[in-house]
Short mmCIF file of C-alpha atoms in Angstrom, two decimals:
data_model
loop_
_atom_site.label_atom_id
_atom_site.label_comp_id
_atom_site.label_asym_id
_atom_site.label_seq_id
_atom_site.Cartn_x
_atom_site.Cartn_y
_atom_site.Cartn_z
CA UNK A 27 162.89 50.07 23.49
CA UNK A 28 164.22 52.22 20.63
CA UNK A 29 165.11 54.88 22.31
CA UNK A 30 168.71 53.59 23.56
CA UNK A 31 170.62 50.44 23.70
CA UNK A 32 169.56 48.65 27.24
CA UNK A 33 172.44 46.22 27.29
CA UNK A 34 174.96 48.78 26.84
CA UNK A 35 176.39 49.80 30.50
CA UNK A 36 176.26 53.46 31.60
CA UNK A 37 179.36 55.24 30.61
CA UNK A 38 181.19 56.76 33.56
CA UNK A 39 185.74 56.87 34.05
CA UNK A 40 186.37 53.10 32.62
CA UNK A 41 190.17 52.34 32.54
CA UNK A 42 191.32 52.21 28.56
CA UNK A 43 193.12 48.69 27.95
CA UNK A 44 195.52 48.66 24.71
CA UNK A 45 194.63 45.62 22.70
CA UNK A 46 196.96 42.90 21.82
CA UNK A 47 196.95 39.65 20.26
CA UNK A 48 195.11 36.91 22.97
CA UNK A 49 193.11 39.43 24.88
CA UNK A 50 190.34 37.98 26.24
CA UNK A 51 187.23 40.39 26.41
CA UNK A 52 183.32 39.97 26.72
CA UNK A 53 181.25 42.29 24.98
CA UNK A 54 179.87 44.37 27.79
CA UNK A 55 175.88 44.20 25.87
CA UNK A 56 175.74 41.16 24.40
CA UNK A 57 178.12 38.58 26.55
CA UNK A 58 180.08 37.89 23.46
CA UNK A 59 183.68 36.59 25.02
CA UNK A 60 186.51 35.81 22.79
CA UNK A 61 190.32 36.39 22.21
CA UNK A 62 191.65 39.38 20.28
CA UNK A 63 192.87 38.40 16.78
CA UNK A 64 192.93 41.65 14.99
CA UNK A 65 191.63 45.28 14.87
CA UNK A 66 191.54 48.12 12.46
CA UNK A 67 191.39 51.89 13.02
CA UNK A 68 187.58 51.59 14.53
CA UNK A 69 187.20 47.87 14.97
CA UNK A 70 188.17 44.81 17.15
CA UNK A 71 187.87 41.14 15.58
CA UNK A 72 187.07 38.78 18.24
CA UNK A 73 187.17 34.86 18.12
CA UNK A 74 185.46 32.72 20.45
CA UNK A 75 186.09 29.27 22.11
CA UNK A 76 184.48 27.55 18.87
CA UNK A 77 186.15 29.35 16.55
CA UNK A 78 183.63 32.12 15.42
CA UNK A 79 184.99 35.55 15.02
CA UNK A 80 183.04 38.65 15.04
CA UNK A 81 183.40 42.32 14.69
CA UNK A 82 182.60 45.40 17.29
CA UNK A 83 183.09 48.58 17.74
CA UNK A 84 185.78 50.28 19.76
CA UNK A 85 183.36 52.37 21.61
CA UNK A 86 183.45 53.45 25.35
CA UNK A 87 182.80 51.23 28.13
CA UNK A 88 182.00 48.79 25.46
CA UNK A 89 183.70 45.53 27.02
CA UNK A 90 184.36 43.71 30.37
CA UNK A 91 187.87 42.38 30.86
CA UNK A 92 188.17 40.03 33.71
CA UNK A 93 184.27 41.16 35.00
CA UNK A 94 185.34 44.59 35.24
CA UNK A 95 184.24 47.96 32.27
CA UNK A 96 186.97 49.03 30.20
CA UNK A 97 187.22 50.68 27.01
CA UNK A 98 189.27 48.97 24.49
CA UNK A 99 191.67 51.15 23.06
CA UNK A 100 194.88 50.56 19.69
CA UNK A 101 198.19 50.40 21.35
CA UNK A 102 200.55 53.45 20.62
CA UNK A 103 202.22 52.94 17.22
CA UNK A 104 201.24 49.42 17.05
CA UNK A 105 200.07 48.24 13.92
CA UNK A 106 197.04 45.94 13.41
CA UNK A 107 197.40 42.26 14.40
CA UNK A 108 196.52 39.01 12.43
CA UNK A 109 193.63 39.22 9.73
CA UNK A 110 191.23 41.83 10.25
CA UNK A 111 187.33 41.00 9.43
CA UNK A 112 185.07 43.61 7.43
CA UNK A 113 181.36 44.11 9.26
CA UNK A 114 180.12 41.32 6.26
CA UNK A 115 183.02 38.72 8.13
CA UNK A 116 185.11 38.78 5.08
CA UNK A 117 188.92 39.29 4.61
CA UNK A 118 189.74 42.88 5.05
CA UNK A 119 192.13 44.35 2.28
CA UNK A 120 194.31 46.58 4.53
CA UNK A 121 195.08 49.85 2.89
CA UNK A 122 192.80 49.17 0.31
CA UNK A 123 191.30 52.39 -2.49
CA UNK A 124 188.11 51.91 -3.86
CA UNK A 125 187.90 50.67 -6.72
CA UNK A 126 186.94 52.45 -10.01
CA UNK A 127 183.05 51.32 -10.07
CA UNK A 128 182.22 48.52 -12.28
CA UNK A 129 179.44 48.92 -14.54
CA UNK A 130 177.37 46.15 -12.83
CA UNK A 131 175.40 47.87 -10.31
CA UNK A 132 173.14 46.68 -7.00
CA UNK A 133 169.75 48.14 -6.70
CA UNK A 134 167.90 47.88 -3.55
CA UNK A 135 163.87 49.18 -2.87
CA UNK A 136 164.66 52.57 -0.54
CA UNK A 137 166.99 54.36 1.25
CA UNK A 138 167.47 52.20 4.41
CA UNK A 139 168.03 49.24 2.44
CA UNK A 140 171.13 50.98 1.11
CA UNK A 141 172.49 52.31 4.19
CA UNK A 142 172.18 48.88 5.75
CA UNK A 143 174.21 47.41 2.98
CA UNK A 144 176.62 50.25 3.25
CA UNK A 145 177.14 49.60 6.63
CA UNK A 146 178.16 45.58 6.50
CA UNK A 147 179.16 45.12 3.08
CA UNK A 148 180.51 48.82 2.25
CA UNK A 149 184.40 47.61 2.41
CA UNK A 150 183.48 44.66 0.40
CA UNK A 151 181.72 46.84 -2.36
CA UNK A 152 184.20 49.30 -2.34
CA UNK A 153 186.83 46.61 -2.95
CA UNK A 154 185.08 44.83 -6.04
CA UNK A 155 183.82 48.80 -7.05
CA UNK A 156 179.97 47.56 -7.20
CA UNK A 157 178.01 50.94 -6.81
CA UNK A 158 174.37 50.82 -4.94
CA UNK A 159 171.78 52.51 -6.12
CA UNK A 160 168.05 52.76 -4.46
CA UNK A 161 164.87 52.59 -6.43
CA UNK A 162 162.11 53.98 -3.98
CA UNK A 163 159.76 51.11 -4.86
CA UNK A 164 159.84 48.46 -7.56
CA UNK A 165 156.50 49.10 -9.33
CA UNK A 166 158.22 50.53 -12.55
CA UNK A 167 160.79 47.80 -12.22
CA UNK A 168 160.92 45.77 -15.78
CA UNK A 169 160.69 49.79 -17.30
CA UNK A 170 164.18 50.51 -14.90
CA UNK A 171 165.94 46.95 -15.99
CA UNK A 172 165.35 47.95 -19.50
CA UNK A 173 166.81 51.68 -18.90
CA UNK A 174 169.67 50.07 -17.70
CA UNK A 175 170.08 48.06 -20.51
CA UNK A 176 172.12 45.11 -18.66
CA UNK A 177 174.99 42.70 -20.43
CA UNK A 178 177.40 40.12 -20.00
CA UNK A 179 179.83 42.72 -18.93
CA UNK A 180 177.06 45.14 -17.47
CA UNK A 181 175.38 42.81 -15.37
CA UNK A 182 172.26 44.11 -12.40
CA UNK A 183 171.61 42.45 -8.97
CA UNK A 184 167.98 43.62 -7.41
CA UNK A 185 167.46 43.42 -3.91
CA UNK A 186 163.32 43.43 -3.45
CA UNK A 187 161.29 43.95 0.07
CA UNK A 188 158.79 40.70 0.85
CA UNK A 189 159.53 38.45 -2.20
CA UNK A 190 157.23 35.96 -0.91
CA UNK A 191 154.66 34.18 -3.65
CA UNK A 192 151.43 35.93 -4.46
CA UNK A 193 153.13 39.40 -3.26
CA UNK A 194 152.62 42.65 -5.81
CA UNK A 195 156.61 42.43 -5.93
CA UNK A 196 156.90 39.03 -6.81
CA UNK A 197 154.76 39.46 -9.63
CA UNK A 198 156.88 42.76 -10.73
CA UNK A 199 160.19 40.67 -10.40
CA UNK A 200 158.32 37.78 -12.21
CA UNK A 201 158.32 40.15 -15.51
CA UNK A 202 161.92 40.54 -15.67
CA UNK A 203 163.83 38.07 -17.56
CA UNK A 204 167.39 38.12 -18.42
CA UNK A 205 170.80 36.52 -18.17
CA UNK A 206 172.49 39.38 -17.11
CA UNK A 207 169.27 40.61 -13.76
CA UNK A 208 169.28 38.73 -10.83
CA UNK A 209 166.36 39.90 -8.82
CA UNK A 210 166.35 38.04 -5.42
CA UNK A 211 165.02 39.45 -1.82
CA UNK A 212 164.05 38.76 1.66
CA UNK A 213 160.54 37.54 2.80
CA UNK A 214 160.72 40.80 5.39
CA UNK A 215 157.76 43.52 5.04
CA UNK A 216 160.76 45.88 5.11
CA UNK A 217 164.32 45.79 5.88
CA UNK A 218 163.83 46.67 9.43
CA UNK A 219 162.89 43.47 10.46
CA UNK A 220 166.67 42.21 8.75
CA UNK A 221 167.79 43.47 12.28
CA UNK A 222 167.64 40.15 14.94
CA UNK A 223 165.35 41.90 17.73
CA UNK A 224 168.35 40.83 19.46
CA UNK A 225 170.79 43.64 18.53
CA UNK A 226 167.56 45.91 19.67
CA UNK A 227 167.32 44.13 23.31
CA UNK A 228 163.53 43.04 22.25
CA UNK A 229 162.04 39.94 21.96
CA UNK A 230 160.90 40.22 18.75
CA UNK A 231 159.44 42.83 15.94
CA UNK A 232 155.63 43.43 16.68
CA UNK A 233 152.91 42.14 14.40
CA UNK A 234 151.18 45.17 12.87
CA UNK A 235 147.19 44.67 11.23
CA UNK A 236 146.96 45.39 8.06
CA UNK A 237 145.76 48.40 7.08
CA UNK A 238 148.21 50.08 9.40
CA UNK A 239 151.47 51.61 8.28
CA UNK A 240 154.09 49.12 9.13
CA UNK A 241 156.55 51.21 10.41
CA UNK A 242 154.77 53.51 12.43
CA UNK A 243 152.42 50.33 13.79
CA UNK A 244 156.00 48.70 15.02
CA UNK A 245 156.66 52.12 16.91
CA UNK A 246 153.39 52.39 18.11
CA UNK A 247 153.51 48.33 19.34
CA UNK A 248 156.57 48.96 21.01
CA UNK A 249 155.83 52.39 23.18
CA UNK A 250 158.25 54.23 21.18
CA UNK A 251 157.80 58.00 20.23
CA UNK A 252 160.23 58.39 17.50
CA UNK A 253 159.69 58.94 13.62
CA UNK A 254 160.54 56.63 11.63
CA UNK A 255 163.80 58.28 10.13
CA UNK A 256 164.82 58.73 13.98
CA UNK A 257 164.20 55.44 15.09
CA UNK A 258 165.57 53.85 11.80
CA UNK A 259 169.65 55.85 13.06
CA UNK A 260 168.96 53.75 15.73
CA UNK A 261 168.62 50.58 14.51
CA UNK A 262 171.22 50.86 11.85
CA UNK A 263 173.18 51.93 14.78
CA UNK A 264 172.40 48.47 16.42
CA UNK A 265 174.28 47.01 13.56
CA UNK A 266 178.00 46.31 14.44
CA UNK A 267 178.18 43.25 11.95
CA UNK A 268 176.64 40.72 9.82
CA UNK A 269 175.37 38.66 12.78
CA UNK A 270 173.20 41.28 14.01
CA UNK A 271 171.14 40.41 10.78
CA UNK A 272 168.88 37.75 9.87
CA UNK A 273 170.26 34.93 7.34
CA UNK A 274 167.54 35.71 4.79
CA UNK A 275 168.87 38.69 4.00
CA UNK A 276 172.76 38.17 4.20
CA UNK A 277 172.28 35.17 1.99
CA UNK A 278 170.50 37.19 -0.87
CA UNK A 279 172.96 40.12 -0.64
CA UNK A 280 176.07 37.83 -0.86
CA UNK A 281 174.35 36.22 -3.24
CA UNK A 282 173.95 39.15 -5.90
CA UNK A 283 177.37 40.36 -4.61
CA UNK A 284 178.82 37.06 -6.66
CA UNK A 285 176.51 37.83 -9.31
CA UNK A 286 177.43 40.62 -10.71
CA UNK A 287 181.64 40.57 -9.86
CA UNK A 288 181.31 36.85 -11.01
CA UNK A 289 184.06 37.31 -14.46
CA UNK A 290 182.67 37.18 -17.70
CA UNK A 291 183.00 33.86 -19.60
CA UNK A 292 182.83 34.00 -23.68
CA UNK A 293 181.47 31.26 -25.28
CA UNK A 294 182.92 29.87 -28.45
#
C-alpha cells in the first residue's frame, strides 16, 4: 500500500483550469470539495460548506471540477487571492524572509520527526526563526538540556517518541526540570504512525510483536518491499497539511511552538 497513492487518479491529458476566487473543486483522492479562497506559488486553500479550509497541492490531475480531472493551475499574472493558509492552517505571511533564528530551539528524537515538522510547520518556524534540531534518541537527554544551558530568553521545547507512563522516555524526560524545557510528545511508537492511515489509503497502521523492529514489522504487515528510508519519502509525501496528521501530535508541536516564541516577562 506504500508503494503509490491509490486514491490519486492516473495521470493522462487533463485540461488545466486557472483558479479564481469561488471555484468549486473536489480533491480528486480524498473527496475533499470546497470553494477556492486563496493560493500561493505551490498551493490551493480550499473551504468547505462548514467552513473548514484546507491546503493541497497544485499537482497534476489532482482535482475534479464539475465530475470531470483537471489540473488546477495560477492564472497568468494574477496575484494570490484572499488569505492564504500555511500546511500547519495558520495565516500565511506573504513575502515573508526568515527570520534571524532565535536562540530558543525545538528538538525532536530523529530525522523524520524533523522533516515532518518541516513540512507543516516550516513557514511558521521560519516566520518566528525557531531552528529544529534532531537528537537521534533521548537517552543522554538531561546531559543535552544541560549542554544547552536553557534561559528565560534561551528557552528549549523537546518533542519525545511514546511519552506514555512507565516508558524508558518518560522516565528520561521525568529527570529534566526547568522553567525554561518543555519536554512534551506523542503516545506514537514513532512518528510514522502521526500520519492518519487515511492520507496512506489504509485502514490503519499494523500492530507489530514485540521483539520485532517496528518499522520494518509495519512493512512487512502491510506487503510492502521498501526500506524504511524509501517508504518513509512516501509517507511524508502523503502529507499535504496538518489534517493528514493525528491530533496528538499537532497539539504537542503547537504547543512547544508557543513555548518557546512565548515573550519574555521580567519580574519585579
Amino acid at each position: 500500500m506504500l508503494a503509490g497513492d491509490p486514491r490519486r487518479p492516473r495521470k493522462g491529458a487533463v485540461a488545466e483550469v486557472p483558479l479564481e476566487a469561488g471555484l468549486v473543486l473536489e480533491t480528486a483522492d480524498e473527496g475533499f470539495c470546497g470553494a477556492v479562497t486563496g493560493w500561493d506559488k505551490s498551493t490551493v486553500t480550499l473551504e468547505d460548506r462548514h467552513g473548514a479550509t484546507r491546503v493541497f497541492d497544485l499537482a497534476p490531475a489532482a482535482f475534479l471540477l464539475d465530475g470531470a480531472v483537471v489540473t488546477a493551475v495560477r492564472p497568468a499574472a494574477a496575484a494570490p487571492s484572499g488569505p492564504l493558509r500555511s500546511a500547519s492552517g495558520s495565516i500565511a505571511v506573504r513575502g515573508a524572509r526568515a527570520r534571524v533564528a532565535r536562540e530558543s530551539r525545538i528538538y525532536v528524537e530523529g530525522a523524520h520527526d524533523a522533516e515532518l515538522v518541516e513540512k507543516v510547520w516550516g513557514h511558521d518556524l521560519r516566520v518566528e526563526g525557531v531552528a529544529v534540531e534532531f537528537l537521534e534518541g533521548v537517552d543522554r537527554l538531561p546531559e543535552i538540556v544541560a549542554e544547552f544551558a536553557p534561559g528565560p530568553e534561551r528557552r528549549l521545547g523537546v518533542l519525545v517518541d511514546h511519552l506514555v507512563p512507565g516508558s524508558k522516555e518518560s522516565r528520561i524526560a521525568e529527570r529534566v526540570s526547568s522553567p525554561h524545557v518543555l519536554v512534551t510528545g506523542h503516545p506514537f511508537i514513532d512518528v510514522w504512525q502521526a500520519v492518519k492511515p487515511s492520507a496512506l489509503g489504509i485502514r490503519a497502521w499494523p500492530e507489530v510483536p514485540r521483539g520485532v523492529p517496528w518499522k520494518e514489522g509495519v512493512l512487512r504487515a502491510l506487503g510492502s518491499r521498501e526500506e524504511p528510508g524509501e517508504a518513509w519519502r512516501r509517507i511524508l509525501g502523503s502529507v499535504r497539511s496538518f489534517t493528514d496528521l493525528e491530533p496528538e501530535l499537532l497539539g504537542r508541536v503547537e504547543e512547544l511552538i508557543d513555548f518557546v516564541t512565548a515573550p519574555h516577562v521580567v519580574e519585579d
